[in-house]
Coordinates of N, CA and C in Angstrom, one line a residue:
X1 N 0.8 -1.2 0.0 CA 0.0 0.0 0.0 C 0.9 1.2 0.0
X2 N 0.5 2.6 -0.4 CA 1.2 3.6 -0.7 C 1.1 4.2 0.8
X3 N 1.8 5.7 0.3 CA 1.1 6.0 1.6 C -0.2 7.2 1.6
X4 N -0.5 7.4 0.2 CA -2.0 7.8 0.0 C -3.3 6.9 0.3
X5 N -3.0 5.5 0.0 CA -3.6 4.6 0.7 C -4.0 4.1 2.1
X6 N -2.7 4.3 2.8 CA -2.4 4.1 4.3 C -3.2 5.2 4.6
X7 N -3.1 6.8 4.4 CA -3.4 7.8 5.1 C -5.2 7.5 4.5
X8 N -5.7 7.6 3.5 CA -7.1 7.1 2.9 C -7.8 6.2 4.4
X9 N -7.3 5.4 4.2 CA -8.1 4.2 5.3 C -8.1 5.1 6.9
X10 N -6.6 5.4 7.4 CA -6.5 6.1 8.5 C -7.5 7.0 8.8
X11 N -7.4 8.2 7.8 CA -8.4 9.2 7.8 C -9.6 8.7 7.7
X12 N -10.3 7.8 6.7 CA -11.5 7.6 6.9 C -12.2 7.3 8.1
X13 N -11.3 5.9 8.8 CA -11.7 5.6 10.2 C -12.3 6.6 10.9
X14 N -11.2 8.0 10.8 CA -11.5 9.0 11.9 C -12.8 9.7 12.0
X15 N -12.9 10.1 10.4 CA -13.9 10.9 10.1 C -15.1 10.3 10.1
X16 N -14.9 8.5 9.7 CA -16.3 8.4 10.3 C -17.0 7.9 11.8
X17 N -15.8 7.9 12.7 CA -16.2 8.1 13.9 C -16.7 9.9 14.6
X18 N -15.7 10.5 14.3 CA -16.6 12.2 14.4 C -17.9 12.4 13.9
X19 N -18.0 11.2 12.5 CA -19.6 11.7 11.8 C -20.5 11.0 12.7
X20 N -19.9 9.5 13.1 CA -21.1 8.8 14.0 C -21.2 9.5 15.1
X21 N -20.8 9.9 15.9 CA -20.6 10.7 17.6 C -21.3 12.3 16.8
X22 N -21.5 12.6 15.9 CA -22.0 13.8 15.8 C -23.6 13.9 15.6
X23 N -23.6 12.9 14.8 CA -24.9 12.6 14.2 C -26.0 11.7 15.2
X24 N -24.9 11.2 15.7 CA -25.9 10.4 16.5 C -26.0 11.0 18.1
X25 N -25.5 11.8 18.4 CA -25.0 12.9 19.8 C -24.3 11.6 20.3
X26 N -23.5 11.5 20.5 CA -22.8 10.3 21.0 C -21.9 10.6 22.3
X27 N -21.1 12.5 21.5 CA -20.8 12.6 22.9 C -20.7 14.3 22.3
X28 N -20.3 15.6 22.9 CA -20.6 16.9 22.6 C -20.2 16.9 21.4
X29 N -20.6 18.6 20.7 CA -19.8 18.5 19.7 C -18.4 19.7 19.8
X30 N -17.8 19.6 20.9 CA -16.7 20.1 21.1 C -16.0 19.5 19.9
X31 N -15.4 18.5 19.5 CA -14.0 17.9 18.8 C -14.8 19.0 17.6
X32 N -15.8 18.7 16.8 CA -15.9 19.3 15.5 C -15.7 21.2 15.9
X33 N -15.9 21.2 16.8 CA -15.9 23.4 17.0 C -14.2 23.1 17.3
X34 N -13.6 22.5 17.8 CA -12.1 22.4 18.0 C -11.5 22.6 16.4
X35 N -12.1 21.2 15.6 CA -11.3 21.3 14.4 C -11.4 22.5 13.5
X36 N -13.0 22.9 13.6 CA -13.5 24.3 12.6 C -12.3 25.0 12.9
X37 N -12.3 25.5 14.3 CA -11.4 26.4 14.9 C -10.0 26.4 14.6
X38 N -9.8 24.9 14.5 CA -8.1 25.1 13.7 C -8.0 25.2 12.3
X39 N -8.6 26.1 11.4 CA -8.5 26.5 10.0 C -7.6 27.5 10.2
X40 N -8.1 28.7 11.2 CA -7.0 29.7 11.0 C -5.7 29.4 11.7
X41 N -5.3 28.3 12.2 CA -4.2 27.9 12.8 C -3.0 26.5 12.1
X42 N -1.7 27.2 12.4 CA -0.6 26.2 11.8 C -0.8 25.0 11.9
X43 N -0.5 24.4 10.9 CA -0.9 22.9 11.4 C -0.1 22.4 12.7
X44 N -0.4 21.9 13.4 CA -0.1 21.2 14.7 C 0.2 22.0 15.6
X45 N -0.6 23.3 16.0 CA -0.6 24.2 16.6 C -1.4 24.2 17.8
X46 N -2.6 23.5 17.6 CA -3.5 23.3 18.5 C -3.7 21.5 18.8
X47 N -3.2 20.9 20.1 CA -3.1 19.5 20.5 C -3.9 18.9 20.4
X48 N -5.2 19.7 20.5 CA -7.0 18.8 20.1 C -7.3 18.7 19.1
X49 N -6.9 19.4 18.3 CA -7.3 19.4 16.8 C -6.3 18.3 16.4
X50 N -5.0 18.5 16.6 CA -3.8 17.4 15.9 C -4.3 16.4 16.5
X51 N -4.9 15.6 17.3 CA -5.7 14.3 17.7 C -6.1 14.2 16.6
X52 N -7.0 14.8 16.4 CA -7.9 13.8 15.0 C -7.2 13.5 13.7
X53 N -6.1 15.0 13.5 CA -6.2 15.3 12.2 C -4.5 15.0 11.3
X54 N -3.9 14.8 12.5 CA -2.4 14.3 12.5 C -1.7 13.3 13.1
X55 N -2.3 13.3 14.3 CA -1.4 12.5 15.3 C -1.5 11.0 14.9
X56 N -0.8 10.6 14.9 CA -1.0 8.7 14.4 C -0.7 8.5 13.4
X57 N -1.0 9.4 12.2 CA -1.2 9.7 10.7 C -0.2 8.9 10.6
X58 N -0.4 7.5 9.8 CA 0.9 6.9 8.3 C 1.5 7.8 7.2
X59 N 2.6 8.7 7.5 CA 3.5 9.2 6.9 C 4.8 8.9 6.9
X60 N 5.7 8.4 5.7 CA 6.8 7.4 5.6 C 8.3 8.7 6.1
X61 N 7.7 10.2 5.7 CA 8.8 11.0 5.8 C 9.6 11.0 7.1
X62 N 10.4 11.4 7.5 CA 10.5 11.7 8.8 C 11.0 13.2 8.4
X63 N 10.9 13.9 9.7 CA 11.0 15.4 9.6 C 10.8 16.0 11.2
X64 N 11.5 17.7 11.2 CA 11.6 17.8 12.4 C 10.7 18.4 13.0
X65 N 10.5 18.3 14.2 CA 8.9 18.0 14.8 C 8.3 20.0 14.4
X66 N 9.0 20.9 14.0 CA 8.6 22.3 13.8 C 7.8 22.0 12.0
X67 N 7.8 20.7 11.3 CA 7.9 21.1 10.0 C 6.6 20.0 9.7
X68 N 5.6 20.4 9.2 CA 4.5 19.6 8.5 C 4.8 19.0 7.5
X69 N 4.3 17.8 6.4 CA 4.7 17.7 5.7 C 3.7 18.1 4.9
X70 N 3.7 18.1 3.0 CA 2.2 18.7 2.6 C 1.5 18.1 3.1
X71 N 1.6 16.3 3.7 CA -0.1 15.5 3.6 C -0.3 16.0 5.0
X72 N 0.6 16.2 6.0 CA -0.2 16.6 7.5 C -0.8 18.0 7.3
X73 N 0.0 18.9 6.4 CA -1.2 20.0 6.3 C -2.2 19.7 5.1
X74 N -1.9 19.2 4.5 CA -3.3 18.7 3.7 C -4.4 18.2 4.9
X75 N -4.3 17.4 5.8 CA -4.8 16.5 6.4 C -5.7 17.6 7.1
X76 N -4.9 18.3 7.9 CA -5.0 19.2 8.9 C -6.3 20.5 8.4
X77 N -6.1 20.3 7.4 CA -6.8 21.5 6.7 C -8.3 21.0 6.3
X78 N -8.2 19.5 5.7 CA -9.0 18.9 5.7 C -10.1 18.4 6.7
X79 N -9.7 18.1 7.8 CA -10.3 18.0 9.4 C -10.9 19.0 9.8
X80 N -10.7 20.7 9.1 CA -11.0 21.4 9.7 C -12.1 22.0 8.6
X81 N -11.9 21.2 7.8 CA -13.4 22.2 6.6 C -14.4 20.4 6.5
X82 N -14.0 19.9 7.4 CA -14.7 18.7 7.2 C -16.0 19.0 8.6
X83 N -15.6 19.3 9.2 CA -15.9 19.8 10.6 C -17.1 21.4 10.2
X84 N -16.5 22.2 9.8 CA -17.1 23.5 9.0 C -18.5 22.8 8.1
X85 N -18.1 21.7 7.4 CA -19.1 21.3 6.5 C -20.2 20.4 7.1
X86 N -19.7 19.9 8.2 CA -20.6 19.1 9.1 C -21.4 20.2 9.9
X87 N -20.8 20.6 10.2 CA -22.0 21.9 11.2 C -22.4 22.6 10.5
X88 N -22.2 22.9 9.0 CA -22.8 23.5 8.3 C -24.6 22.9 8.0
X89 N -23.6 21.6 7.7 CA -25.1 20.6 7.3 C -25.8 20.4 8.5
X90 N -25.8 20.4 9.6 CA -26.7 19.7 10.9 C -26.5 18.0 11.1
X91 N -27.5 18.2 12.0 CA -27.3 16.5 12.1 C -28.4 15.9 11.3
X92 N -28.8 16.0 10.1 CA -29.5 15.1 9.5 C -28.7 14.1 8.3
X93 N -27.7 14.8 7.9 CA -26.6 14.1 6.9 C -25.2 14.0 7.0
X94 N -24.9 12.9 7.1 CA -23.0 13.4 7.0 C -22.3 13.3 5.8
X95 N -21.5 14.5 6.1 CA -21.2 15.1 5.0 C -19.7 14.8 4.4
X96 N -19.2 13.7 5.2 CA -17.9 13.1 4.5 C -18.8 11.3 4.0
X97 N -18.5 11.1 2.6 CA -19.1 10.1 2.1 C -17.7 9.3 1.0
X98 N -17.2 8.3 1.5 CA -16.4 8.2 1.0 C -16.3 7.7 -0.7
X99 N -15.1 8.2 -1.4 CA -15.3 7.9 -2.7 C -15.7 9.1 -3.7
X100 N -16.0 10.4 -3.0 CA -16.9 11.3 -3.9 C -16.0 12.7 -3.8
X101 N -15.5 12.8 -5.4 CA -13.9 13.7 -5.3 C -14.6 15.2 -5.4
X102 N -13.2 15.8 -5.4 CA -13.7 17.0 -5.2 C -14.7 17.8 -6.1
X103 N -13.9 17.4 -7.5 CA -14.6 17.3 -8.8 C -16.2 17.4 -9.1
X104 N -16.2 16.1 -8.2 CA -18.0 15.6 -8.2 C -19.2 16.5 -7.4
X105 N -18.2 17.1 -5.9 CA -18.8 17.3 -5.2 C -18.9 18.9 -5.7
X106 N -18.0 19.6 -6.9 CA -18.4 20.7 -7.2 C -19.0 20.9 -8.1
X107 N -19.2 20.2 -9.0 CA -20.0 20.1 -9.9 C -21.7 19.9 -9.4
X108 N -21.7 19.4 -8.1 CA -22.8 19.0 -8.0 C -23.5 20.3 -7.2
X109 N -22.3 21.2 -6.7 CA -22.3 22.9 -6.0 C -22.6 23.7 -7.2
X110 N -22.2 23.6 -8.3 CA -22.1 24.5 -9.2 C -24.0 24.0 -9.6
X111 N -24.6 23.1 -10.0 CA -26.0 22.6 -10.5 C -26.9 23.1 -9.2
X112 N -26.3 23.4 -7.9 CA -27.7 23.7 -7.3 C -27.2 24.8 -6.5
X113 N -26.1 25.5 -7.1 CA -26.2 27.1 -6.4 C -25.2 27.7 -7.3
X114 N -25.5 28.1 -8.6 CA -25.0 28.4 -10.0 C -24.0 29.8 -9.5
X115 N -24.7 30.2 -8.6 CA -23.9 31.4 -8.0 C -22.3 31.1 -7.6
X116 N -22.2 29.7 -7.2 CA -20.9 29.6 -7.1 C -20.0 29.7 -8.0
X117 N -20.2 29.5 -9.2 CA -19.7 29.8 -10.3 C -18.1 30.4 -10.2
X118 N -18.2 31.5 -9.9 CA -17.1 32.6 -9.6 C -16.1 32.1 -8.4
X119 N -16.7 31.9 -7.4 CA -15.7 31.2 -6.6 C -14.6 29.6 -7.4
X120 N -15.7 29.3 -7.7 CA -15.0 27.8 -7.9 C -13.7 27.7 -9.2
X121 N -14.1 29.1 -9.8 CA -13.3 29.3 -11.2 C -12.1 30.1 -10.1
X122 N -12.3 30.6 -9.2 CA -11.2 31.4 -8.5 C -10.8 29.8 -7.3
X123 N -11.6 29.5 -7.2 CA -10.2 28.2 -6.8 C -9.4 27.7 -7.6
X124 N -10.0 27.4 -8.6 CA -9.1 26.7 -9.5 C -7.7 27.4 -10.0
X125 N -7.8 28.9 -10.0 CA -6.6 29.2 -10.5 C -6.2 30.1 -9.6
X126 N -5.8 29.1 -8.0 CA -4.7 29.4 -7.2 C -3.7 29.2 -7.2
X127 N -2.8 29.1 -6.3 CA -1.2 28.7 -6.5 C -0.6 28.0 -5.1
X128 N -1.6 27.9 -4.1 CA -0.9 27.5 -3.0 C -2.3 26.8 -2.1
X129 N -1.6 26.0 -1.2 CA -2.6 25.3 -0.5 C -3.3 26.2 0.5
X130 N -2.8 27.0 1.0 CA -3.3 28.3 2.4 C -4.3 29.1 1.1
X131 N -4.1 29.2 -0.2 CA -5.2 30.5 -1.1 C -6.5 29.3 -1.3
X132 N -6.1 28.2 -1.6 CA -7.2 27.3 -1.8 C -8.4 27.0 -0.4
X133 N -7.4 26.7 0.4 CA -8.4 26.7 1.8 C -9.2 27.8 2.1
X134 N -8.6 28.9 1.8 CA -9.4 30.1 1.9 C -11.1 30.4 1.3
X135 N -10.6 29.9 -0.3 CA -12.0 29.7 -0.9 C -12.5 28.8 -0.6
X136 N -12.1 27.6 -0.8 CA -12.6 26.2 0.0 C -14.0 26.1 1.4
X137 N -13.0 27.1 2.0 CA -13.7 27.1 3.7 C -15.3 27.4 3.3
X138 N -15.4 28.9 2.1 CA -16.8 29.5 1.6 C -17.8 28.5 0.7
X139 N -16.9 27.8 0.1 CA -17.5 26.6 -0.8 C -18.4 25.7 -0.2
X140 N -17.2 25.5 1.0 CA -17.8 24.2 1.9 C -19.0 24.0 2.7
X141 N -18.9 25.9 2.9 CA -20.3 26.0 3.6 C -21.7 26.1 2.7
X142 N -21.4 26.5 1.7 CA -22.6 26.4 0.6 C -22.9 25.0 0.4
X143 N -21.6 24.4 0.4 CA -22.1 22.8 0.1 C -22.6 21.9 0.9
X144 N -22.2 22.7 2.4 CA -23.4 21.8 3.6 C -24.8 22.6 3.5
X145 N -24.7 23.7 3.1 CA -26.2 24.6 3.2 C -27.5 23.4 2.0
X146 N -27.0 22.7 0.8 CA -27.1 22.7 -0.1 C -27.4 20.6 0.2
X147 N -26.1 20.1 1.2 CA -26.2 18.9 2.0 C -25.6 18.2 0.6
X148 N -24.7 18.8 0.3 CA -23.7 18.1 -1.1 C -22.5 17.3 0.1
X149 N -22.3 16.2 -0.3 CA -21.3 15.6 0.4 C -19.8 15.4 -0.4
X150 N -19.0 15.0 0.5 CA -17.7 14.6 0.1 C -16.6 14.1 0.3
X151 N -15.5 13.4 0.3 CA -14.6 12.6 0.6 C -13.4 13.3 0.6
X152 N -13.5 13.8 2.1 CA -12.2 14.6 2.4 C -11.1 14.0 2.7
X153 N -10.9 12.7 2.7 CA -9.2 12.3 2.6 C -8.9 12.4 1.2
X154 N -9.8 12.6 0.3 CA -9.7 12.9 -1.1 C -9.5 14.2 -1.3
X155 N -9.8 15.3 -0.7 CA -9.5 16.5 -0.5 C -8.3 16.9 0.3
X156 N -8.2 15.9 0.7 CA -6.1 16.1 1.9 C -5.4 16.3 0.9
X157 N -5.5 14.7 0.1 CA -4.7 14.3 -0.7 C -4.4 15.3 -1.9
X158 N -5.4 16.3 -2.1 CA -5.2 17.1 -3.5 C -5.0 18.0 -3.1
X159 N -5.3 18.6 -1.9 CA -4.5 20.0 -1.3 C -2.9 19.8 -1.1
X160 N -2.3 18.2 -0.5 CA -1.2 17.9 -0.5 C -0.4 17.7 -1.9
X161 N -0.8 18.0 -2.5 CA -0.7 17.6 -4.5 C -0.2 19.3 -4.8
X162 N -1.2 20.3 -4.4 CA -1.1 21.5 -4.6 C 0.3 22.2 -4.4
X163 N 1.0 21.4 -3.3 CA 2.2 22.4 -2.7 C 3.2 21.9 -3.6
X164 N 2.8 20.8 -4.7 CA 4.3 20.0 -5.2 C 3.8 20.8 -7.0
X165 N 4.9 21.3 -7.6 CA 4.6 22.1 -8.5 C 4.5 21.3 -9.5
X166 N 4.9 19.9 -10.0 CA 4.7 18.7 -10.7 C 3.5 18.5 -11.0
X167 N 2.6 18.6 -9.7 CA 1.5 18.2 -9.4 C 0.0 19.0 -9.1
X168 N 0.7 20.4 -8.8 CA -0.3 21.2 -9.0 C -1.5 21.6 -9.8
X169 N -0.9 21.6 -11.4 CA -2.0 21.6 -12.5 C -2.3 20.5 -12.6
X170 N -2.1 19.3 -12.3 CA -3.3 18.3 -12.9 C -4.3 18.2 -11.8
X171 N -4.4 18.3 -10.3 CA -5.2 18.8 -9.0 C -6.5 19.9 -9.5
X172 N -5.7 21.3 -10.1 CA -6.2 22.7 -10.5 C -7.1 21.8 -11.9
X173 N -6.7 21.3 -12.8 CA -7.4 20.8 -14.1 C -8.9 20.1 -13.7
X174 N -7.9 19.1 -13.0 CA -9.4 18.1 -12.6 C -10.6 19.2 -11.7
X175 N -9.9 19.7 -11.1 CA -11.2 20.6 -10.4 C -11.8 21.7 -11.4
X176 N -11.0 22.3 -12.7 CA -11.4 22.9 -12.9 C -12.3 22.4 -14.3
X177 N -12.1 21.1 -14.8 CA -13.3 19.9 -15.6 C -14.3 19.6 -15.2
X178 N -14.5 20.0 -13.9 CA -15.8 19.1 -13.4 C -16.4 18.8 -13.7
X179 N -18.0 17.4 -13.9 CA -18.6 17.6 -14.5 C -19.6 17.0 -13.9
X180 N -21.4 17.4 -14.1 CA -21.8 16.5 -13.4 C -21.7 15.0 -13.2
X181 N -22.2 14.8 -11.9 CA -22.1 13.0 -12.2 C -23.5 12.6 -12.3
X182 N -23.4 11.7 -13.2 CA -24.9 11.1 -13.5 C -25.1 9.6 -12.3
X183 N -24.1 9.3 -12.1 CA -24.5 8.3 -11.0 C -24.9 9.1 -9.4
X184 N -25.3 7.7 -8.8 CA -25.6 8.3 -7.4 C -24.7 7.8 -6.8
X185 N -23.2 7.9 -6.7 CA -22.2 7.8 -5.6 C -22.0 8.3 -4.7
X186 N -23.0 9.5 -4.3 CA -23.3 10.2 -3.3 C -23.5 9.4 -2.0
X187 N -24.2 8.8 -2.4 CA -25.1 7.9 -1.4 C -24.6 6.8 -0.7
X188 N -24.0 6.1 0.6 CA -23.8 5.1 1.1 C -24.1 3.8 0.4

């Protein structure tokens, strides 16, 4: 297994224990106002938030404990608009569904709030992972208002794609092709 793979499975676990404990009140919703809360913060700046969204994480790098790598701020970033999107939506849907790329889930923003339009064309032609989160965070909340779901370790993984310049336009392309999906992969 890679370690897009390793981190895939890891992350999923997590997020779908925050979704069950949210949805089902299982226990407060502190952890998700923790994670929202660490959007405007460095990654592993805050020790409650790095629980969910770093700590444990399968990453093969090693590095010194002041330095993220892209996938822990990918990750990190991810946790915290995954959390934004969940409280955005309420407790009637959760809103990480695994398998459903970013692609799909804006295409399916763009069909039921055309107004996004402008934003989504201004993500696409950022240059860094902190410009993208920025629009991202406004996206995410139209997309819970809207109860569009999506697969945010699929979202780590391409914000961590973003910081590598190899890899940044084919990330920016695919998001910026979207197209609807005519399947229901939405759905569990």
């Amino acid at each position: 297994m890679g370690v897009y793979t390793d981190y895939r499975e890891w992350a999923g676990r997590r997020l779908w224990k925050l979704q069950d404990a949210y949805l089902n009140d299982t226990y407060t919703r502190g952890p998700l106002a923790i994670l929202a809360r660490s959007i405007t913060k460095e990654p592993g700046t805050d020790p409650k938030a790095a629980m969910w969204s770093i700590k444990g994480m399968p990453d093969t790098t090693s590095h010194p404990t002041n330095y993220h790598t892209p996938l822990e701020q990918g990750s990190w970033n991810a946790f915290a608009l995954y959390a934004i999107h969940q409280r955005t939506a309420g407790h009637t849907q959760g809103m990480y569904t695994r398998g459903v790329t970013v692609e799909q889930a804006l295409a399916r923003l763009e069909q039921a709030d055309p107004d996004s339009r402008r934003r989504i064309r201004k993500l696409t032609n950022t240059r860094t992972m902190k410009e993208a989160v920025t629009i991202l965070k406004e996206l995410i909340r139209t997309m819970g208002d809207h109860h569009i779901t999506l697969d945010h370790t699929i979202l780590a993984i391409d914000l961590a794609r973003l910081e590598n310049p190899n890899l940044r336009q084919r990330v920016l392309g695919r998001w910026a092709n979207h197209r609807p999906d005519t399947t229901d992969k939405h759905q569990i």
